[in-house]
mmCIF file of C-alpha atoms in Angstrom:
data_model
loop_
_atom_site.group_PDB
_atom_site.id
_atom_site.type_symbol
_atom_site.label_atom_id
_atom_site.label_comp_id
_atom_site.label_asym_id
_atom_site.label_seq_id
_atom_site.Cartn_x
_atom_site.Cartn_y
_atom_site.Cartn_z
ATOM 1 C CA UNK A 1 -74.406 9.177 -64.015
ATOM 2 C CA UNK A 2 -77.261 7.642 -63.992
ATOM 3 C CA UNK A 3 -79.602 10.324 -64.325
ATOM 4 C CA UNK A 4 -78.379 11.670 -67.218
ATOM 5 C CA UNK A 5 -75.842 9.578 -68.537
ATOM 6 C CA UNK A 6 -72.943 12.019 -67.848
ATOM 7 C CA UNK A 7 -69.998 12.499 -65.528
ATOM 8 C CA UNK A 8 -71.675 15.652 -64.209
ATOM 9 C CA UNK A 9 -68.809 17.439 -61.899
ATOM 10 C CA UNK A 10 -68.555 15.796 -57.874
ATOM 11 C CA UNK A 11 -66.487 18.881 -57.361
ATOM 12 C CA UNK A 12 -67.002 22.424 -57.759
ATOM 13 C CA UNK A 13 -63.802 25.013 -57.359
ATOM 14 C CA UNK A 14 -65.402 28.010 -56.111
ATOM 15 C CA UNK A 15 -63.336 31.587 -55.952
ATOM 16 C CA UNK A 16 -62.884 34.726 -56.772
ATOM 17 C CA UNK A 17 -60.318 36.497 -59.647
ATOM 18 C CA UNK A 18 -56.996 35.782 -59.091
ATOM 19 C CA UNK A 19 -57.428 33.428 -55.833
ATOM 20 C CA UNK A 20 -55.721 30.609 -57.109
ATOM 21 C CA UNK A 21 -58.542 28.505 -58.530
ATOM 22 C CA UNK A 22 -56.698 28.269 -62.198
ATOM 23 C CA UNK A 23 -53.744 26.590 -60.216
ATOM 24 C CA UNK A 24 -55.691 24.152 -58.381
ATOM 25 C CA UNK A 25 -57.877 23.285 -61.629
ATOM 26 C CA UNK A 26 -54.732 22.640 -63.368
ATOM 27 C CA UNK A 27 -52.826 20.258 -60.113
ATOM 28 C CA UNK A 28 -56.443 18.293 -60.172
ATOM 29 C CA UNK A 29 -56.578 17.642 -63.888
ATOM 30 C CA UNK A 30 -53.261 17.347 -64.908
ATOM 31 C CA UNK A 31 -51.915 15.407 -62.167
ATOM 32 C CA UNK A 32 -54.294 13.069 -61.655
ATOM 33 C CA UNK A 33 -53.691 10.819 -64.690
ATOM 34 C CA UNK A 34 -57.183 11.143 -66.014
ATOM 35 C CA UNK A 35 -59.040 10.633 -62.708
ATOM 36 C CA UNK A 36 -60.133 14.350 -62.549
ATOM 37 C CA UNK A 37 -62.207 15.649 -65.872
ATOM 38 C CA UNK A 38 -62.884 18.873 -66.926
ATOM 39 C CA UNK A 39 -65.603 18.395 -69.278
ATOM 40 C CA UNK A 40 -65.772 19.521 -73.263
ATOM 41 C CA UNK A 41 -65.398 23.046 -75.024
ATOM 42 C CA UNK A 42 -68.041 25.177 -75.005
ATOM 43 C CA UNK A 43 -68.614 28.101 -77.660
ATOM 44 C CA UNK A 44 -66.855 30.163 -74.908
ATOM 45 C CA UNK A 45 -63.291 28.309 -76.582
ATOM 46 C CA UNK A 46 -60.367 26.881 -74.800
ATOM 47 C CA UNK A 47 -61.239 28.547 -71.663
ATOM 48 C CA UNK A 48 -64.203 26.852 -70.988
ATOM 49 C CA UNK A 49 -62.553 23.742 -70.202
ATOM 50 C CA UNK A 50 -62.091 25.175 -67.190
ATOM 51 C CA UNK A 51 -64.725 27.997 -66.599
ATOM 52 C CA UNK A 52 -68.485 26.419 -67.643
ATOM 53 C CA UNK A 53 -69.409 29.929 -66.184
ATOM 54 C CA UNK A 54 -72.958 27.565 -66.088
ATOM 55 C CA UNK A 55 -73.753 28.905 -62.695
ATOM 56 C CA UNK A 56 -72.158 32.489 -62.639
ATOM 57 C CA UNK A 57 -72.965 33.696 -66.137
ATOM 58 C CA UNK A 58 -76.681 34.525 -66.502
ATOM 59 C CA UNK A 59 -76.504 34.248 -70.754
ATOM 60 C CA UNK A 60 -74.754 30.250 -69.856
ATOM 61 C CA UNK A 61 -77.264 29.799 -67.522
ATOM 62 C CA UNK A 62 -79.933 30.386 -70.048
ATOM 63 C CA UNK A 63 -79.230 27.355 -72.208
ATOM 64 C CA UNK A 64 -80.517 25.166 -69.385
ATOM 65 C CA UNK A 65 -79.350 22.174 -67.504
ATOM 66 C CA UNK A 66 -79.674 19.715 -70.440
ATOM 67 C CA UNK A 67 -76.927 22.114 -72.067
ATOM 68 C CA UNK A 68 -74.599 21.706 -69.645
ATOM 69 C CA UNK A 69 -75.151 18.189 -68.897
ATOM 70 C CA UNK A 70 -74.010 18.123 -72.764
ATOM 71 C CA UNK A 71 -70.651 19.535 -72.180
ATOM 72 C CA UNK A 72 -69.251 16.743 -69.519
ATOM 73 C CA UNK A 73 -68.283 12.978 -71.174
ATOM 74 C CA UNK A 74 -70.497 10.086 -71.142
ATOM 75 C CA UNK A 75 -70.325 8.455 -67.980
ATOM 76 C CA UNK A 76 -67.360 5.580 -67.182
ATOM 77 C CA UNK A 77 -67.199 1.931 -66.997
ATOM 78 C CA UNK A 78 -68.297 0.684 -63.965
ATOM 79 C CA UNK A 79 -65.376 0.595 -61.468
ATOM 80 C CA UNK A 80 -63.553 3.229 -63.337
ATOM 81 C CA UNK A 81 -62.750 6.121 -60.604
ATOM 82 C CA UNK A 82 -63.713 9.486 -62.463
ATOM 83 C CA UNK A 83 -64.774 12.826 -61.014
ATOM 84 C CA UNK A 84 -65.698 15.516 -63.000
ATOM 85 C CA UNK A 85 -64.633 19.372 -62.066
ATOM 86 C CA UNK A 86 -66.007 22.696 -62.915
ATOM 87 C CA UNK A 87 -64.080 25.885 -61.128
ATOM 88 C CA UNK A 88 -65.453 29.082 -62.203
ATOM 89 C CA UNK A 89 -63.238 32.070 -60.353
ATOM 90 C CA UNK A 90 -66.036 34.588 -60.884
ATOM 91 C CA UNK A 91 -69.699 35.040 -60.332
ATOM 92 C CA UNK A 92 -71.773 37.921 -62.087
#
């Protein structure tokens, strides 16, 4: 956070197609009553909640780091426990 200004994600589900990682994403942020974030919407749509595809999709990739530090919410109040999560079941 304060590099940037932006909950940047602490964790990082890492899988392949049909390994799970959609169920986990969804137990972390949904049942976590806001502690767990999932960052904005990209042009990608509804999806990309989940799936930044920042580090597996060459054309994400492209728009650079200050792109995807774009995506994730300003950081919290001080004290506030918030972790951000990106989970991206495939690389290219």
């Amino acid at each position: 956070c304060a590099v940037c200004g932006r909950l940047l994600p602490s964790l990082m589900v890492i899988g392949s197609i049909k390994s799970g990682t959609s169920g986990l994403w969804s137990q972390l942020v949904d049942m976590t009553e806001g502690a767990v974030v999932s960052g904005g919407v990209t042009h990608k749509g509804e999806i990309s909640r989940k799936e930044k595809d920042f580090f597996g999709d060459p054309s994400q990739w492209r728009h650079g780091r200050a792109w995807y530090e774009r995506v994730w919410p300003r950081c919290p109040p001080r004290g506030q426990l918030t972790i951000g999560v990106d989970a991206t079941p495939a690389y290219h």
